[in-house]
Coordinates of C-alpha atoms in Angstrom, one line a residue:
X1355 CA 104.4 -58.6 -0.8
X1356 CA 105.5 -55.1 0.2
X1357 CA 102.9 -52.9 2.6
X1358 CA 102.1 -50.7 -0.6
X1359 CA 101.1 -53.6 -2.5
X1360 CA 99.1 -54.7 0.5
X1361 CA 97.1 -51.6 0.5
X1362 CA 96.8 -51.4 -3.3
X1363 CA 96.5 -55.2 -4.0
X1364 CA 93.1 -55.0 -6.2
X1365 CA 92.6 -52.8 -9.2
X1366 CA 91.6 -49.1 -8.4
X1367 CA 88.2 -49.1 -9.5
X1368 CA 87.4 -52.5 -7.7
X1369 CA 88.9 -50.8 -4.5
X1370 CA 86.3 -48.4 -4.8
X1371 CA 83.5 -50.7 -5.2
X1372 CA 84.7 -52.9 -2.3
X1373 CA 85.1 -49.9 0.0
X1374 CA 81.8 -48.1 -1.0
X1375 CA 83.5 -45.2 -2.3
X1376 CA 81.7 -45.0 -5.7
X1377 CA 80.6 -41.6 -6.5
X1378 CA 77.0 -40.8 -6.2
X1379 CA 75.4 -42.0 -9.3
X1380 CA 78.5 -44.0 -10.6
X1381 CA 77.9 -47.5 -11.8
X1382 CA 80.0 -50.3 -10.4
X1383 CA 83.1 -51.1 -12.6
X1384 CA 82.5 -53.9 -15.0
X1385 CA 84.4 -57.0 -13.9
X1386 CA 83.9 -58.9 -16.8
X1387 CA 84.1 -58.0 -20.5
X1388 CA 80.7 -58.2 -22.1
X1389 CA 82.0 -60.3 -25.2
X1390 CA 84.5 -62.7 -25.9
X1391 CA 85.7 -61.1 -28.8
X1392 CA 84.6 -58.5 -31.5
X1393 CA 84.3 -58.4 -35.2
X1394 CA 84.4 -55.5 -37.6
X1395 CA 82.6 -55.8 -40.7
X1396 CA 83.2 -53.5 -43.7
X1397 CA 80.4 -52.7 -46.1
X1398 CA 79.1 -50.2 -48.5
X1399 CA 77.3 -47.4 -46.6
X1400 CA 73.7 -48.5 -46.4
X1401 CA 70.7 -48.2 -44.2
X1402 CA 70.6 -51.8 -43.6
X1403 CA 72.8 -54.0 -41.4
X1404 CA 75.1 -56.7 -42.8
X1405 CA 74.5 -60.3 -42.0
X1406 CA 75.5 -60.9 -38.4
X1407 CA 77.5 -63.8 -37.4
X1408 CA 75.9 -66.5 -35.4
X1409 CA 75.1 -65.4 -31.9
X1410 CA 76.6 -61.8 -32.5
X1411 CA 75.2 -58.7 -31.0
X1412 CA 75.4 -55.3 -32.9
X1413 CA 77.4 -52.7 -30.9
X1414 CA 78.1 -49.7 -33.3
X1415 CA 78.5 -48.3 -36.9
X1416 CA 80.4 -45.6 -38.4
X1417 CA 81.4 -43.9 -41.7
X1418 CA 85.3 -43.9 -42.5
X1419 CA 87.4 -43.3 -45.3
X1420 CA 89.0 -46.4 -46.6
X1421 CA 92.5 -45.0 -46.4
X1422 CA 91.9 -44.3 -42.4
X1423 CA 90.4 -47.7 -42.0
X1424 CA 93.6 -49.4 -43.5
X1425 CA 95.7 -47.2 -41.3
X1426 CA 93.8 -48.2 -38.1
X1427 CA 94.1 -51.9 -39.0
X1428 CA 97.8 -51.9 -39.3
X1429 CA 97.7 -53.1 -35.5
X1430 CA 94.2 -54.7 -35.5
X1431 CA 92.8 -55.5 -32.1
X1432 CA 89.6 -57.3 -33.4
X1433 CA 88.7 -59.5 -36.1
X1434 CA 87.9 -57.9 -39.5
X1435 CA 85.5 -59.1 -42.3
X1436 CA 85.1 -57.2 -45.7
X1437 CA 81.8 -57.7 -47.4
X1438 CA 82.9 -55.6 -50.4
X1439 CA 85.2 -55.6 -53.4
X1440 CA 88.3 -53.7 -51.8
X1441 CA 90.3 -53.7 -55.2
X1442 CA 88.1 -50.9 -56.5
X1443 CA 88.4 -48.6 -53.3
X1444 CA 90.4 -45.6 -53.1
X1445 CA 91.8 -44.1 -50.2
X1446 CA 89.2 -41.3 -50.1
X1447 CA 86.3 -44.1 -50.7
X1448 CA 83.6 -43.9 -48.1
X1449 CA 82.9 -47.3 -46.3
X1450 CA 80.8 -48.3 -43.3
X1451 CA 82.4 -50.1 -40.4
X1452 CA 79.8 -52.3 -38.5
X1453 CA 81.1 -53.6 -35.0
X1454 CA 79.6 -56.8 -33.6
X1455 CA 80.3 -58.4 -30.3
X1456 CA 80.8 -62.3 -30.1
X1457 CA 79.8 -63.7 -26.7
X1458 CA 82.3 -65.7 -25.0
X1459 CA 81.1 -69.5 -24.6
X1460 CA 79.5 -70.4 -21.2
X1461 CA 82.7 -72.3 -20.3
X1462 CA 84.9 -69.4 -20.9
X1463 CA 82.7 -66.9 -19.2
X1464 CA 82.4 -68.9 -16.0
X1465 CA 86.3 -69.5 -16.1
X1466 CA 86.8 -65.7 -16.2
X1467 CA 84.3 -65.1 -13.6
X1468 CA 86.0 -67.4 -11.2
X1469 CA 89.3 -65.8 -11.9
X1470 CA 88.1 -62.3 -11.5
X1471 CA 86.2 -63.4 -8.1
X1472 CA 83.7 -61.2 -6.3
X1473 CA 85.0 -57.6 -5.6
X1474 CA 83.8 -57.8 -1.9
X1475 CA 84.6 -61.4 -1.1
X1476 CA 86.9 -61.8 2.0
X1477 CA 89.5 -64.1 0.4
X1478 CA 90.4 -61.4 -2.3
X1479 CA 90.4 -58.6 0.2
X1480 CA 92.7 -60.2 2.6
X1481 CA 96.3 -59.9 1.1
X1482 CA 99.2 -62.3 1.7
X1483 CA 100.8 -59.6 4.3
X1484 CA 97.8 -59.8 6.4
X1485 CA 97.2 -63.6 5.9
X1486 CA 100.6 -64.1 7.6
X1487 CA 99.7 -61.9 10.6
X1488 CA 96.6 -63.8 11.2
X1489 CA 98.7 -67.0 11.1
X1490 CA 101.3 -65.8 13.6
X1491 CA 98.7 -64.7 15.9
X1492 CA 96.3 -67.7 15.6
X1493 CA 98.4 -70.8 14.9
X1494 CA 101.9 -69.5 15.3
X1495 CA 104.5 -69.9 18.1
X1496 CA 103.0 -67.8 21.0
X1497 CA 106.3 -67.5 22.8
X1498 CA 108.3 -66.4 19.7
X1499 CA 105.5 -63.7 19.0
X1500 CA 105.7 -62.6 22.4
X1501 CA 109.5 -62.3 22.7
X1502 CA 109.3 -60.6 19.2
X1503 CA 107.1 -57.7 20.6
X1504 CA 109.1 -57.2 23.6
X1505 CA 112.2 -57.0 21.5
X1506 CA 110.4 -54.4 19.4
X1507 CA 109.7 -52.3 22.5
X1508 CA 113.4 -52.7 23.8
X1509 CA 115.0 -51.9 20.4
X1510 CA 113.1 -48.6 20.0
X1511 CA 113.1 -47.6 23.6
X1512 CA 116.9 -47.8 23.5
X1513 CA 117.1 -45.8 20.1
X1514 CA 114.5 -43.1 21.7
X1515 CA 117.0 -42.8 24.7
X1516 CA 120.0 -42.2 22.3
X1517 CA 118.1 -39.7 20.3
X1518 CA 116.9 -37.4 23.1
X1519 CA 119.6 -34.8 22.4
X1520 CA 119.2 -34.6 18.8
X1521 CA 115.4 -34.5 19.1
X1522 CA 115.6 -31.7 21.6
X1523 CA 117.8 -29.8 19.2
X1524 CA 115.2 -30.3 16.3
X1525 CA 112.2 -29.2 18.2
X1526 CA 114.2 -26.1 19.4
X1527 CA 114.5 -25.1 15.7
X1528 CA 111.0 -25.5 14.6
X1529 CA 108.5 -22.6 14.2
X1530 CA 106.8 -21.5 17.3
X1531 CA 103.3 -23.0 16.7
X1532 CA 104.7 -26.0 15.2
X1533 CA 107.0 -26.7 18.1
X1534 CA 104.2 -26.3 20.6
X1535 CA 101.9 -28.8 18.6
X1536 CA 104.6 -31.4 18.3
X1537 CA 106.0 -31.1 22.0
X1538 CA 106.7 -34.7 22.9
X1539 CA 106.5 -36.3 19.4
X1540 CA 109.8 -38.2 18.7
X1541 CA 110.2 -37.2 15.0
X1542 CA 113.6 -38.7 14.5
X1543 CA 112.6 -42.0 16.1
X1544 CA 109.5 -42.1 13.8
X1545 CA 111.8 -41.5 10.7
X1546 CA 114.2 -44.1 11.6
X1547 CA 111.3 -46.6 12.1
X1548 CA 110.0 -45.6 8.5
X1549 CA 113.3 -46.5 7.1
X1550 CA 114.1 -49.5 8.9
X1551 CA 110.7 -51.2 8.1
X1552 CA 110.8 -49.8 4.5
X1553 CA 107.7 -48.0 4.7
X1554 CA 106.5 -46.3 1.4
X1555 CA 105.8 -42.5 3.0
X1556 CA 109.5 -41.4 3.5
X1557 CA 108.6 -37.7 3.7
X1558 CA 105.9 -37.8 6.4
X1559 CA 108.2 -36.6 9.1
X1560 CA 109.6 -33.9 7.0
X1561 CA 106.0 -32.7 6.2
X1562 CA 105.2 -33.2 10.0
X1563 CA 108.2 -30.7 10.7
X1564 CA 107.2 -28.2 8.3
X1565 CA 103.3 -28.4 9.3
X1566 CA 100.7 -30.1 6.9
X1567 CA 99.3 -28.0 4.2
X1568 CA 95.6 -27.4 4.0
X1569 CA 95.6 -25.7 0.6
X1570 CA 97.1 -26.3 -2.9
X1571 CA 98.1 -29.7 -4.0
X1572 CA 98.8 -32.5 -1.2
X1573 CA 101.8 -34.7 -1.5
X1574 CA 101.7 -38.3 -2.5
X1575 CA 102.6 -40.7 0.1
X1576 CA 102.9 -43.9 -1.8
X1577 CA 100.7 -45.6 0.6
X1578 CA 97.4 -45.3 -1.4
X1579 CA 96.4 -46.1 -5.0
X1580 CA 97.1 -43.3 -7.3
X1581 CA 94.2 -41.2 -8.3
X1582 CA 94.2 -37.5 -9.5
X1583 CA 91.6 -34.9 -8.4
X1584 CA 92.4 -31.5 -9.4
X1585 CA 91.8 -28.3 -7.5
X1586 CA 88.9 -25.9 -8.8
X1587 CA 91.4 -23.1 -8.4
X1588 CA 94.6 -22.0 -7.2
X1589 CA 95.7 -20.6 -3.9
X1590 CA 96.6 -17.4 -5.5
X1591 CA 93.1 -17.1 -7.3
X1592 CA 91.3 -17.8 -3.8
X1593 CA 93.3 -14.6 -2.4
X1594 CA 91.6 -12.6 -5.3
X1595 CA 88.5 -14.2 -4.4
X1596 CA 88.5 -14.0 -0.7
X1597 CA 86.7 -10.7 -0.1
X1598 CA 83.6 -12.2 -1.8
X1599 CA 84.0 -15.4 0.1
X1600 CA 84.4 -13.7 3.5
X1601 CA 81.3 -11.7 2.9
X1602 CA 79.3 -14.8 2.1
X1603 CA 80.7 -16.6 5.3
X1604 CA 80.0 -13.5 7.6
X1605 CA 76.3 -13.6 6.2
X1606 CA 76.2 -17.3 7.5
X1607 CA 77.8 -16.7 10.7
X1608 CA 75.1 -13.9 11.7
X1609 CA 72.5 -16.7 11.7
X1610 CA 72.8 -17.7 15.2
X1611 CA 72.5 -21.3 16.3
X1612 CA 70.4 -22.0 19.4
X1613 CA 71.7 -20.5 22.5
X1614 CA 72.8 -23.8 24.3
X1615 CA 74.8 -25.1 21.2
X1616 CA 76.3 -21.5 20.8
X1617 CA 77.6 -21.4 24.3
X1618 CA 78.9 -25.0 24.0
X1619 CA 80.8 -24.0 20.7
X1620 CA 82.2 -20.9 22.3
X1621 CA 83.5 -22.9 25.6
X1622 CA 85.1 -25.6 23.2
X1623 CA 86.8 -22.9 21.2
X1624 CA 88.3 -21.3 24.7
X1625 CA 89.2 -24.8 25.7
X1626 CA 91.1 -25.3 22.4
X1627 CA 92.8 -21.6 22.7
X1628 CA 94.0 -22.6 26.2
X1629 CA 95.5 -25.9 24.6
X1630 CA 97.2 -23.6 22.1
X1631 CA 95.4 -25.4 19.0
X1632 CA 93.8 -22.1 18.0
X1633 CA 94.6 -18.6 18.8
X1634 CA 92.7 -15.3 19.0
X1635 CA 93.3 -12.5 16.6
X1636 CA 94.3 -9.4 18.1
X1637 CA 93.4 -7.2 15.1
X1638 CA 90.1 -9.0 14.3
X1639 CA 90.8 -8.0 10.6
X1640 CA 89.6 -10.2 7.5
X1641 CA 91.4 -8.3 4.7
X1642 CA 93.8 -10.5 3.1
X1643 CA 92.8 -13.6 4.9
X1644 CA 90.7 -16.6 4.0
X1645 CA 88.1 -16.9 6.8
X1646 CA 86.1 -20.1 7.5
X1647 CA 83.1 -20.7 9.9
X1648 CA 83.0 -22.6 13.1
X1649 CA 79.8 -24.1 14.2
X1650 CA 78.9 -26.7 16.8
X1651 CA 76.8 -29.9 16.5
X1652 CA 75.6 -32.3 19.4
X1653 CA 76.7 -35.9 18.7
X1654 CA 76.4 -38.6 21.1
X1655 CA 75.8 -36.4 24.0
X1656 CA 78.7 -34.2 23.5
X1657 CA 79.6 -31.1 21.5
X1658 CA 81.8 -31.5 18.2
X1659 CA 83.0 -28.4 16.6
X1660 CA 83.1 -28.2 12.8
X1661 CA 85.4 -25.8 10.9
X1662 CA 83.7 -25.2 7.5
X1663 CA 86.7 -24.7 5.2
X1664 CA 84.5 -25.3 2.2
X1665 CA 82.4 -22.1 2.6
X1666 CA 85.7 -20.0 2.4
X1667 CA 86.9 -21.6 -0.7
X1668 CA 90.1 -23.3 0.8
X1669 CA 89.0 -26.9 0.3
X1670 CA 88.5 -26.0 -3.4
X1671 CA 92.3 -25.4 -3.8
X1672 CA 93.0 -28.9 -2.6
X1673 CA 94.5 -31.2 -5.2
X1674 CA 94.9 -34.8 -4.6
X1675 CA 97.4 -37.5 -6.1
X1676 CA 95.9 -40.4 -4.4
X1677 CA 92.6 -42.1 -3.5
X1678 CA 92.3 -42.6 0.3
X1679 CA 91.6 -46.2 1.4
X1680 CA 90.0 -46.9 4.9
X1681 CA 89.8 -50.0 6.8
X1682 CA 86.3 -50.8 7.1
X1683 CA 84.6 -53.4 9.2
X1684 CA 85.2 -55.8 6.1
X1685 CA 88.9 -55.8 6.8
X1686 CA 88.6 -57.0 10.3
X1687 CA 85.8 -59.4 9.1
X1688 CA 88.1 -60.9 6.5
X1689 CA 91.0 -61.6 9.1
X1690 CA 88.5 -63.1 11.5
X1691 CA 87.0 -65.3 8.6
X1692 CA 90.5 -66.4 7.8
X1693 CA 91.2 -67.1 11.6
X1694 CA 88.3 -69.4 11.7
X1695 CA 89.6 -71.3 8.9
X1696 CA 93.0 -72.0 10.2
X1697 CA 92.1 -74.1 13.3
X1698 CA 89.2 -76.6 14.0
X1699 CA 87.8 -76.9 17.5
X1700 CA 90.3 -74.4 19.1
X1701 CA 91.2 -74.9 22.6
X1702 CA 91.9 -70.9 23.1
X1703 CA 89.7 -67.9 23.1
X1704 CA 90.0 -64.5 21.3
X1705 CA 89.7 -61.2 22.7
X1706 CA 89.8 -57.6 21.3
X1707 CA 89.4 -53.8 21.9
X1708 CA 89.6 -50.5 20.1
X1709 CA 92.2 -47.9 21.1
X1710 CA 91.2 -44.2 20.5
X1711 CA 93.9 -41.5 19.9
X1712 CA 92.8 -38.4 21.9
X1713 CA 92.0 -35.1 19.9
X1714 CA 93.9 -36.8 17.1
X1715 CA 93.7 -34.0 14.5
X1716 CA 95.0 -31.6 17.3
X1717 CA 98.2 -33.4 17.8
X1718 CA 99.5 -32.2 14.5
X1719 CA 100.3 -28.5 13.1
X1720 CA 99.4 -26.9 9.9
X1721 CA 102.1 -25.2 7.7
X1722 CA 103.4 -21.5 8.2
X1723 CA 101.6 -20.5 4.9
X1724 CA 98.1 -21.6 6.1
X1725 CA 98.9 -20.4 9.5
X1726 CA 99.4 -16.9 8.2
X1727 CA 96.5 -17.2 5.6
X1728 CA 93.6 -18.9 7.3
X1729 CA 91.4 -17.7 9.9
X1730 CA 87.9 -18.7 11.5
X1731 CA 84.9 -16.9 12.9
X1732 CA 82.6 -18.2 15.6
X1733 CA 79.8 -16.7 17.3
X1734 CA 80.5 -15.3 21.0
X1735 CA 77.6 -15.4 23.2
X1736 CA 76.5 -11.7 24.1
X1737 CA 78.2 -10.1 21.1
X1738 CA 76.6 -9.1 17.8
X1739 CA 79.6 -9.7 15.5
X1740 CA 81.5 -13.1 15.4
X1741 CA 85.2 -13.3 17.0
X1742 CA 88.1 -14.4 14.7
X1743 CA 90.7 -17.0 15.5
X1744 CA 93.5 -18.7 13.9
X1745 CA 94.6 -22.3 13.5
X1746 CA 97.7 -23.9 14.9
X1747 CA 96.7 -27.6 14.4
X1748 CA 94.7 -29.4 11.9
X1749 CA 91.0 -28.3 11.9
X1750 CA 88.3 -30.7 11.7
X1751 CA 86.6 -29.9 8.4
X1752 CA 89.6 -29.5 6.0
X1753 CA 90.3 -32.0 3.1
X1754 CA 93.9 -31.2 3.7
X1755 CA 93.6 -32.4 7.5
X1756 CA 92.1 -35.7 6.1
X1757 CA 95.0 -36.2 3.9
X1758 CA 97.6 -35.5 6.4
X1759 CA 95.9 -37.6 9.2
X1760 CA 95.1 -40.6 6.8
X1761 CA 98.9 -40.8 6.2
X1762 CA 99.9 -40.5 9.8
X1763 CA 97.2 -43.3 10.7
X1764 CA 98.3 -45.7 8.0
X1765 CA 102.0 -45.2 8.9
X1766 CA 101.2 -46.1 12.5
X1767 CA 99.2 -49.2 11.3
X1768 CA 102.0 -50.3 9.2
X1769 CA 104.4 -50.1 12.2
X1770 CA 102.2 -52.2 14.2
X1771 CA 101.9 -54.7 11.4
X1772 CA 105.6 -54.8 10.3
X1773 CA 107.3 -54.3 13.8
X1774 CA 104.7 -55.7 16.4
X1775 CA 102.9 -58.4 14.1
X1776 CA 99.5 -57.1 15.6
X1777 CA 96.4 -58.3 14.2
X1778 CA 94.7 -54.9 13.9
X1779 CA 93.0 -52.3 11.7
X1780 CA 93.0 -48.5 11.8
X1781 CA 90.2 -46.2 10.8
X1782 CA 91.3 -42.7 11.3
X1783 CA 92.0 -42.5 15.0
X1784 CA 90.5 -45.8 16.0
X1785 CA 92.8 -48.9 16.1
X1786 CA 91.1 -52.2 16.7
X1787 CA 93.2 -55.0 18.0
X1788 CA 92.3 -58.9 18.3
X1789 CA 94.7 -61.1 20.3
X1790 CA 94.6 -64.7 21.7
X1791 CA 93.3 -64.4 25.5
X1792 CA 96.7 -65.8 26.4
X1793 CA 98.6 -63.0 24.5
X1794 CA 96.4 -60.0 25.3
X1795 CA 98.6 -58.3 27.8
X1796 CA 101.7 -58.7 25.5
X1797 CA 99.5 -57.2 22.6
X1798 CA 98.4 -54.4 24.9
X1799 CA 101.9 -53.7 26.0
X1800 CA 103.4 -53.5 22.5
X1801 CA 100.5 -51.4 21.1
X1802 CA 100.6 -49.0 23.8
X1803 CA 104.4 -48.8 24.0
X1804 CA 104.3 -47.7 20.3
X1805 CA 102.0 -45.0 20.8
X1806 CA 104.0 -43.7 23.9
X1807 CA 107.2 -44.1 22.0
X1808 CA 106.1 -41.7 19.3
X1809 CA 104.7 -39.2 21.7
X1810 CA 101.0 -39.9 20.7
X1811 CA 98.3 -39.3 23.2
X1812 CA 95.6 -42.1 23.6
X1813 CA 92.7 -42.7 25.9
X1814 CA 94.0 -44.5 29.0
X1815 CA 90.8 -44.5 31.1
X1816 CA 87.1 -44.1 30.7
X1817 CA 84.6 -45.4 28.1
X1818 CA 87.2 -44.9 25.4
X1819 CA 89.8 -47.2 27.1
X1820 CA 87.9 -50.7 27.6
X1821 CA 89.8 -53.7 28.6
X1822 CA 90.3 -56.5 26.2
X1823 CA 87.1 -58.5 25.9
X1824 CA 85.4 -61.4 23.8
X1825 CA 82.9 -58.7 22.8
X1826 CA 84.2 -55.5 21.9
X1827 CA 83.1 -52.4 20.0
X1828 CA 84.5 -50.7 16.8
X1829 CA 83.0 -48.4 14.3
X1830 CA 79.7 -48.4 16.0
X1831 CA 79.4 -52.1 15.6
X1832 CA 79.8 -55.0 18.2
X1833 CA 82.2 -57.7 17.4
X1834 CA 81.4 -61.0 19.5
X1835 CA 84.5 -63.5 19.4
X1836 CA 82.7 -65.9 21.9
X1837 CA 81.5 -68.3 19.2
X1838 CA 85.0 -68.6 17.7
X1839 CA 85.7 -71.9 19.5
X1840 CA 82.6 -73.1 17.3
X1841 CA 84.1 -71.5 14.1
X1842 CA 82.6 -68.4 13.8
X1843 CA 82.3 -64.9 15.2
X1844 CA 79.4 -62.5 15.1
X1845 CA 79.3 -58.7 14.1
X1846 CA 76.2 -56.7 14.8
X1847 CA 75.0 -53.3 15.7
X1848 CA 75.9 -52.1 19.5
X1849 CA 72.6 -51.4 21.5
X1850 CA 73.7 -47.9 21.9
X1851 CA 74.0 -47.4 18.2
X1852 CA 70.5 -48.8 17.5
X1853 CA 69.2 -46.7 20.2
X1854 CA 70.8 -43.4 18.8
X1855 CA 69.8 -44.2 15.2
X1856 CA 66.3 -45.2 15.9
X1857 CA 66.0 -42.0 17.9
X1858 CA 67.2 -40.0 15.1
X1859 CA 64.8 -41.7 12.4
X1860 CA 61.9 -41.4 14.9
X1861 CA 62.4 -37.6 15.5
X1862 CA 62.2 -37.1 11.7
X1863 CA 59.1 -39.5 11.3
X1864 CA 57.2 -37.8 14.3
X1865 CA 57.3 -34.4 12.7
X1866 CA 54.2 -35.7 10.5
X1867 CA 55.1 -38.3 8.6
X1868 CA 55.1 -45.8 6.1
X1869 CA 58.6 -49.1 2.9
X1870 CA 58.2 -52.3 1.4
X1871 CA 61.1 -53.0 -0.8
X1872 CA 63.9 -53.5 1.9
X1873 CA 66.6 -51.7 3.8
X1874 CA 68.8 -51.3 0.7
X1875 CA 66.1 -49.5 -1.1
X1876 CA 65.1 -47.7 1.9
X1877 CA 68.6 -46.3 2.1
X1878 CA 68.9 -45.3 -1.5
X1879 CA 65.6 -43.3 -1.3
X1880 CA 66.8 -41.5 1.8
X1881 CA 70.1 -40.7 0.4
X1882 CA 68.6 -39.4 -3.0
X1883 CA 66.2 -37.0 -1.1
X1884 CA 69.1 -35.9 1.2
X1885 CA 71.4 -35.2 -1.7
X1886 CA 68.6 -33.0 -3.3
X1887 CA 68.0 -31.0 -0.1
X1888 CA 64.9 -32.2 1.2
X1889 CA 64.2 -31.3 4.9
X1890 CA 62.0 -33.1 7.6
X1891 CA 59.5 -30.3 7.3
X1892 CA 57.9 -31.7 4.1
X1893 CA 59.0 -35.4 3.1
X1894 CA 57.5 -37.3 0.3
X1895 CA 55.7 -40.3 1.1
X1896 CA 58.6 -42.5 -0.2
X1897 CA 61.0 -41.1 2.1
X1898 CA 58.4 -41.5 5.1
X1899 CA 58.1 -44.9 4.3
X1900 CA 61.9 -45.6 3.9
X1901 CA 62.5 -44.0 7.4
X1902 CA 59.9 -46.6 8.7
X1903 CA 61.7 -49.4 7.0
X1904 CA 64.9 -48.4 8.4
X1905 CA 63.6 -48.2 11.8
X1906 CA 62.2 -51.7 11.7
X1907 CA 65.4 -53.2 10.2
X1908 CA 67.5 -51.7 12.9
X1909 CA 65.2 -53.2 15.6
X1910 CA 65.0 -56.7 14.1
X1911 CA 68.5 -57.1 12.6
X1912 CA 70.6 -60.2 13.9
X1913 CA 74.3 -60.1 14.0
X1914 CA 76.0 -61.2 11.0
X1915 CA 77.9 -64.6 11.5
X1916 CA 81.4 -64.5 10.0
X1917 CA 83.2 -67.8 9.4
X1918 CA 85.5 -69.7 7.0
X1919 CA 82.3 -70.3 4.8
X1920 CA 82.7 -66.6 3.8
X1921 CA 86.3 -67.4 2.2
X1922 CA 84.5 -69.4 -0.6
X1923 CA 82.5 -67.5 -3.3
X1924 CA 79.8 -69.4 -5.2
X1925 CA 78.7 -67.7 -8.7
X1926 CA 75.0 -67.5 -9.2
X1927 CA 74.1 -66.3 -12.8
X1928 CA 70.4 -65.0 -13.3
X1929 CA 68.5 -63.9 -16.3
X1930 CA 65.0 -63.1 -17.5
X1931 CA 62.9 -62.5 -20.4
X1932 CA 59.8 -60.4 -21.0
X1933 CA 57.5 -60.4 -24.0
X1934 CA 55.1 -57.7 -23.4
X1935 CA 53.1 -58.1 -26.4
X1936 CA 52.0 -61.7 -25.4
X1937 CA 52.2 -60.9 -21.8
X1938 CA 54.5 -63.8 -21.3
X1939 CA 57.8 -63.8 -19.5
X1940 CA 60.6 -66.5 -18.1
X1941 CA 63.2 -66.6 -15.5
X1942 CA 66.2 -68.7 -14.9
X1943 CA 69.4 -69.2 -13.0
X1944 CA 72.7 -71.3 -13.2
X1945 CA 74.6 -71.8 -9.9
X1946 CA 78.5 -72.7 -10.1
X1947 CA 80.7 -73.5 -7.0
X1948 CA 84.1 -72.0 -6.1
X1949 CA 85.8 -73.9 -8.5
X1950 CA 83.6 -73.1 -11.5
X1951 CA 81.7 -76.4 -11.3
X1952 CA 78.2 -76.6 -12.3
X1953 CA 75.9 -77.2 -9.2
X1954 CA 72.2 -76.6 -10.2
X1955 CA 70.3 -74.8 -12.6
X1956 CA 66.5 -73.8 -13.3
X1957 CA 64.3 -72.2 -15.9
X1958 CA 60.7 -71.4 -15.4
X1959 CA 57.9 -69.5 -17.3
X1960 CA 56.5 -66.6 -15.0
X1961 CA 52.9 -67.3 -13.9
X1962 CA 50.3 -65.5 -16.2
X1963 CA 48.6 -63.6 -13.0
X1964 CA 52.3 -62.4 -11.8
X1965 CA 53.2 -61.1 -15.5
X1966 CA 49.9 -59.3 -15.6
X1967 CA 50.5 -57.7 -12.3
X1968 CA 54.1 -56.6 -13.2
X1969 CA 52.8 -55.3 -16.6
X1970 CA 50.5 -52.9 -15.0
X1971 CA 53.4 -50.6 -13.6
X1972 CA 55.9 -51.1 -16.6
X1973 CA 56.0 -52.4 -20.2
X1974 CA 59.3 -54.0 -19.5
X1975 CA 59.5 -54.9 -16.0
X1976 CA 63.0 -55.8 -14.5

């Protein structure tokens, strides 16, 4: 299977469901058709429905001229039954088409359910390419794998040396700001790697040399599923609207942040100016420019500056040709679950760590057009008017920045998979690696060599450069590989993350603010009110309760255990009925194993007292 297939693998709608990327309010895609087949019944228009086939369900009815219906039926996709004398009909005669759905038999429905699988199960989310990587790392020949990684480094180190002169000539011809940002990047080497391993994003290096666009249509990479999102308006239209946008942005910028935060934001901006990532505008003129707003937030004890490219309208000009797919914790969990299935009572240990690219967005430039067009304003302590700067590198807050960096991130991950055969995942600038204890130095050497060969700056010391360990952190979670010898691994929240979230939730609750339906419902409630603009100054009781539930869940949650059991999906079908008029109801369920074999079933009447309680709040409780 190709790398592109490895990324796309499942249907686009299902991918969105698996990755939690469904739009707010959107329903999950239907995995199985509701009916086995349909039947169209042709009748004389009437207020009553024709007799339905056994077990059929009415779907729809419509009026149509007989001639039109005959044209439709030249290539019939459903069954047809005529309940009238067609010999007397003229093409203009009006008929009624009643559509019925015929349920599939239980046997057929279950078979299709097993074939479809569960959209979030580990087995279907781990494509053949990654299975082979896991097999090589867990049960493959250690010596062969170690030698292959050393050969990779030797081969491309030799090519880097051979390309030195051409790389220097290439960099010398780049625009000034692009040359500065890309200093040390081996672009020709990266292009050779992409071509050698057959990676899909063949134009990545070319776009890197030109600088990445922050406006207009983003180029397709071939690495993500196709999905079109059109821009709200063009860049030319934005130029015409820029005066109004800039005035609104200036008004926002004049609302000052707290002094310590404003000072920290300004110091961070000066540090970026010193690095050449941003530059101060000499004329401080906004005319003809699109001006974003920079502000700061304190996150995990440090300052993070955000460049709001939405308020100035630039993000609205961005069109996307692809739906970006990120490696969530589920990708690593799927690989680890498969690893536990490959060997029983292993006599070896696993370890892992996460690599972090330093100032990742700042390592790549923007294109000349946006370099000339885009500015940002930031509050300068002691001055009444904000100061104007320009960008040289990708800003944190642009849709175009996300598009560009995810292409780079995935390309790097693909090289690690295809070239180094590393068992790893990529989430923006975080790369999490798992290895046998006996191969950890080899895996580290290969991974770090890949970064260094391409001229990428990554954390080499401090808390973001931890050693390989049987317990490591990724994406705010703690992965415990210690139980691997017993056939499982554990994934849970890190103590630091729990403390941070609890402190944040407590800060909201303490401002004057108790949930009984569980953390999932609590999260939905909080999300709904956050999207509608609720603030902590006046929270509804439901949100207060939800926050209390989330705090309780954070403190009591135990790590999730991942093992080979997670590769097998069992199917539980549930149903219920409610007769409000008689105050009665029933519930039932049928359980099938991973092969579609019946395991167990039950059907019971709901106790009268329970029905009475349920009917107090709803005429049709679900």
